[in-house]
mmCIF file with all atom_site columns, C-alpha atoms in Angstrom:
data_model
loop_
_atom_site.group_PDB
_atom_site.id
_atom_site.type_symbol
_atom_site.label_atom_id
_atom_site.label_alt_id
_atom_site.label_comp_id
_atom_site.label_asym_id
_atom_site.label_entity_id
_atom_site.label_seq_id
_atom_site.pdbx_PDB_ins_code
_atom_site.Cartn_x
_atom_site.Cartn_y
_atom_site.Cartn_z
_atom_site.occupancy
_atom_site.B_iso_or_equiv
_atom_site.pdbx_formal_charge
_atom_site.auth_seq_id
_atom_site.auth_comp_id
_atom_site.auth_asym_id
_atom_site.auth_atom_id
_atom_site.pdbx_PDB_model_num
ATOM 1  C CA . MET K 1 1  ? 3.950   18.619  5.999  1.00 0.00 ? 1  MET K CA 1
ATOM 2  C CA . THR K 1 2  ? 1.877   16.188  3.960  1.00 0.00 ? 2  THR K CA 1
ATOM 3  C CA . THR K 1 3  ? 1.410   12.561  4.919  1.00 0.00 ? 3  THR K CA 1
ATOM 4  C CA . LYS K 1 4  ? 3.656   11.462  2.043  1.00 0.00 ? 4  LYS K CA 1
ATOM 5  C CA . ASP K 1 5  ? 6.424   13.820  3.223  1.00 0.00 ? 5  ASP K CA 1
ATOM 6  C CA . PHE K 1 6  ? 6.123   12.419  6.748  1.00 0.00 ? 6  PHE K CA 1
ATOM 7  C CA . ILE K 1 7  ? 6.343   8.817   5.508  1.00 0.00 ? 7  ILE K CA 1
ATOM 8  C CA . ASP K 1 8  ? 9.319   9.632   3.261  1.00 0.00 ? 8  ASP K CA 1
ATOM 9  C CA . GLN K 1 9  ? 11.309  11.221  6.120  1.00 0.00 ? 9  GLN K CA 1
ATOM 10 C CA . ALA K 1 10 ? 10.344  8.505   8.641  1.00 0.00 ? 10 ALA K CA 1
ATOM 11 C CA . ILE K 1 11 ? 11.448  5.476   6.596  1.00 0.00 ? 11 ILE K CA 1
ATOM 12 C CA . GLY K 1 12 ? 13.669  3.294   8.767  1.00 0.00 ? 12 GLY K CA 1
ATOM 13 C CA . LYS K 1 13 ? 12.455  4.872   12.016 1.00 0.00 ? 13 LYS K CA 1
ATOM 14 C CA . MET K 1 14 ? 10.297  3.390   14.751 1.00 0.00 ? 14 MET K CA 1
ATOM 15 C CA . VAL K 1 15 ? 6.584   4.241   14.567 1.00 0.00 ? 15 VAL K CA 1
ATOM 16 C CA . TYR K 1 16 ? 3.319   3.096   16.116 1.00 0.00 ? 16 TYR K CA 1
ATOM 17 C CA . VAL K 1 17 ? -0.180  2.642   14.706 1.00 0.00 ? 17 VAL K CA 1
ATOM 18 C CA . THR K 1 18 ? -3.206  4.606   15.921 1.00 0.00 ? 18 THR K CA 1
ATOM 19 C CA . GLY K 1 19 ? -6.787  3.352   15.922 1.00 0.00 ? 19 GLY K CA 1
ATOM 20 C CA . ASP K 1 20 ? -8.136  6.281   13.909 1.00 0.00 ? 20 ASP K CA 1
ATOM 21 C CA . ARG K 1 21 ? -11.198 5.621   11.773 1.00 0.00 ? 21 ARG K CA 1
ATOM 22 C CA . ASP K 1 22 ? -12.173 1.940   11.453 1.00 0.00 ? 22 ASP K CA 1
ATOM 23 C CA . LEU K 1 23 ? -8.689  0.427   11.805 1.00 0.00 ? 23 LEU K CA 1
ATOM 24 C CA . ALA K 1 24 ? -9.292  -0.438  15.479 1.00 0.00 ? 24 ALA K CA 1
ATOM 25 C CA . MET K 1 25 ? -12.212 -2.667  14.424 1.00 0.00 ? 25 MET K CA 1
ATOM 26 C CA . CYS K 1 26 ? -9.860  -5.001  12.544 1.00 0.00 ? 26 CYS K CA 1
ATOM 27 C CA . GLY K 1 27 ? -8.812  -7.858  14.835 1.00 0.00 ? 27 GLY K CA 1
ATOM 28 C CA . GLU K 1 28 ? -5.409  -8.183  13.153 1.00 0.00 ? 28 GLU K CA 1
ATOM 29 C CA . PHE K 1 29 ? -4.393  -4.670  14.213 1.00 0.00 ? 29 PHE K CA 1
ATOM 30 C CA . ARG K 1 30 ? -6.055  -4.479  17.636 1.00 0.00 ? 30 ARG K CA 1
ATOM 31 C CA . LYS K 1 31 ? -3.048  -5.842  19.547 1.00 0.00 ? 31 LYS K CA 1
ATOM 32 C CA . ILE K 1 32 ? -0.515  -3.470  17.966 1.00 0.00 ? 32 ILE K CA 1
ATOM 33 C CA . ILE K 1 33 ? -2.851  -0.463  18.294 1.00 0.00 ? 33 ILE K CA 1
ATOM 34 C CA . PHE K 1 34 ? -3.774  -0.813  21.960 1.00 0.00 ? 34 PHE K CA 1
ATOM 35 C CA . ASN K 1 35 ? -0.281  -1.868  23.101 1.00 0.00 ? 35 ASN K CA 1
ATOM 36 C CA . LYS K 1 36 ? 1.316   0.898   20.974 1.00 0.00 ? 36 LYS K CA 1
ATOM 37 C CA . THR K 1 37 ? 3.759   -1.672  19.635 1.00 0.00 ? 37 THR K CA 1
ATOM 38 C CA . GLU K 1 38 ? 6.829   -0.053  18.087 1.00 0.00 ? 38 GLU K CA 1
ATOM 39 C CA . LEU K 1 39 ? 7.188   -1.018  14.437 1.00 0.00 ? 39 LEU K CA 1
ATOM 40 C CA . ARG K 1 40 ? 9.847   -0.127  11.881 1.00 0.00 ? 40 ARG K CA 1
ATOM 41 C CA . LEU K 1 41 ? 8.581   1.818   8.866  1.00 0.00 ? 41 LEU K CA 1
ATOM 42 C CA . ILE K 1 42 ? 9.899   -0.006  5.807  1.00 0.00 ? 42 ILE K CA 1
ATOM 43 C CA . LYS K 1 43 ? 8.441   1.815   2.809  1.00 0.00 ? 43 LYS K CA 1
ATOM 44 C CA . TRP K 1 44 ? 5.559   3.578   1.109  1.00 0.00 ? 44 TRP K CA 1
ATOM 45 C CA . THR K 1 45 ? 3.775   0.995   -1.104 1.00 0.00 ? 45 THR K CA 1
ATOM 46 C CA . ARG K 1 46 ? 2.471   1.570   -4.622 1.00 0.00 ? 46 ARG K CA 1
ATOM 47 C CA . GLY K 1 47 ? -1.031  1.194   -3.252 1.00 0.00 ? 47 GLY K CA 1
ATOM 48 C CA . GLY K 1 48 ? -0.457  4.161   -0.941 1.00 0.00 ? 48 GLY K CA 1
ATOM 49 C CA . LEU K 1 49 ? -0.044  2.210   2.310  1.00 0.00 ? 49 LEU K CA 1
ATOM 50 C CA . ALA K 1 50 ? 2.721   2.340   4.897  1.00 0.00 ? 50 ALA K CA 1
ATOM 51 C CA . TYR K 1 51 ? 4.574   -0.994  5.129  1.00 0.00 ? 51 TYR K CA 1
ATOM 52 C CA . LEU K 1 52 ? 5.638   -1.790  8.704  1.00 0.00 ? 52 LEU K CA 1
ATOM 53 C CA . HIS K 1 53 ? 7.744   -4.522  10.330 1.00 0.00 ? 53 HIS K CA 1
ATOM 54 C CA . ASP K 1 54 ? 7.238   -5.858  13.859 1.00 0.00 ? 54 ASP K CA 1
ATOM 55 C CA . GLU K 1 55 ? 10.769  -6.952  14.705 1.00 0.00 ? 55 GLU K CA 1
ATOM 56 C CA . ALA K 1 56 ? 9.759   -8.722  17.933 1.00 0.00 ? 56 ALA K CA 1
ATOM 57 C CA . GLU K 1 57 ? 7.297   -11.093 16.227 1.00 0.00 ? 57 GLU K CA 1
ATOM 58 C CA . ASN K 1 58 ? 8.762   -10.869 12.703 1.00 0.00 ? 58 ASN K CA 1
ATOM 59 C CA . LYS K 1 59 ? 5.414   -9.831  11.176 1.00 0.00 ? 59 LYS K CA 1
ATOM 60 C CA . TYR K 1 60 ? 4.701   -7.300  8.446  1.00 0.00 ? 60 TYR K CA 1
ATOM 61 C CA . TYR K 1 61 ? 1.699   -4.973  8.229  1.00 0.00 ? 61 TYR K CA 1
ATOM 62 C CA . ALA K 1 62 ? 0.368   -2.584  5.586  1.00 0.00 ? 62 ALA K CA 1
ATOM 63 C CA . VAL K 1 63 ? -1.732  0.231   7.052  1.00 0.00 ? 63 VAL K CA 1
ATOM 64 C CA . PRO K 1 64 ? -3.080  3.567   5.841  1.00 0.00 ? 64 PRO K CA 1
ATOM 65 C CA . PRO K 1 65 ? -0.396  6.230   6.387  1.00 0.00 ? 65 PRO K CA 1
ATOM 66 C CA . SER K 1 66 ? -2.830  8.473   8.266  1.00 0.00 ? 66 SER K CA 1
ATOM 67 C CA . ASN K 1 67 ? -2.705  5.897   11.090 1.00 0.00 ? 67 ASN K CA 1
ATOM 68 C CA . VAL K 1 68 ? 1.080   6.049   11.522 1.00 0.00 ? 68 VAL K CA 1
ATOM 69 C CA . ARG K 1 69 ? 2.774   8.215   14.169 1.00 0.00 ? 69 ARG K CA 1
ATOM 70 C CA . GLU K 1 70 ? 6.490   8.490   14.918 1.00 0.00 ? 70 GLU K CA 1
ATOM 71 C CA . VAL K 1 71 ? 7.622   7.266   18.356 1.00 0.00 ? 71 VAL K CA 1
ATOM 72 C CA . GLY K 1 72 ? 8.574   10.162  20.604 1.00 0.00 ? 72 GLY K CA 1
ATOM 73 C CA . ASN K 1 73 ? 6.393   12.755  18.856 1.00 0.00 ? 73 ASN K CA 1
#
């Protein structure tokens, strides 16, 4: 399964963000990475990023899709 296929089938589901590559160095994402905050996957953007929504804090994030994992898998 390619990353795009994974994102397409996971839209609307709960996911979490991993700290792969340099994403963990970004202060904005550190909290959601280390706490494994559950986020809702909204869509695949034109720029090739996964668009996520933190329902608890009502914040939106755009991250590389290779850093997204489905909750429970």
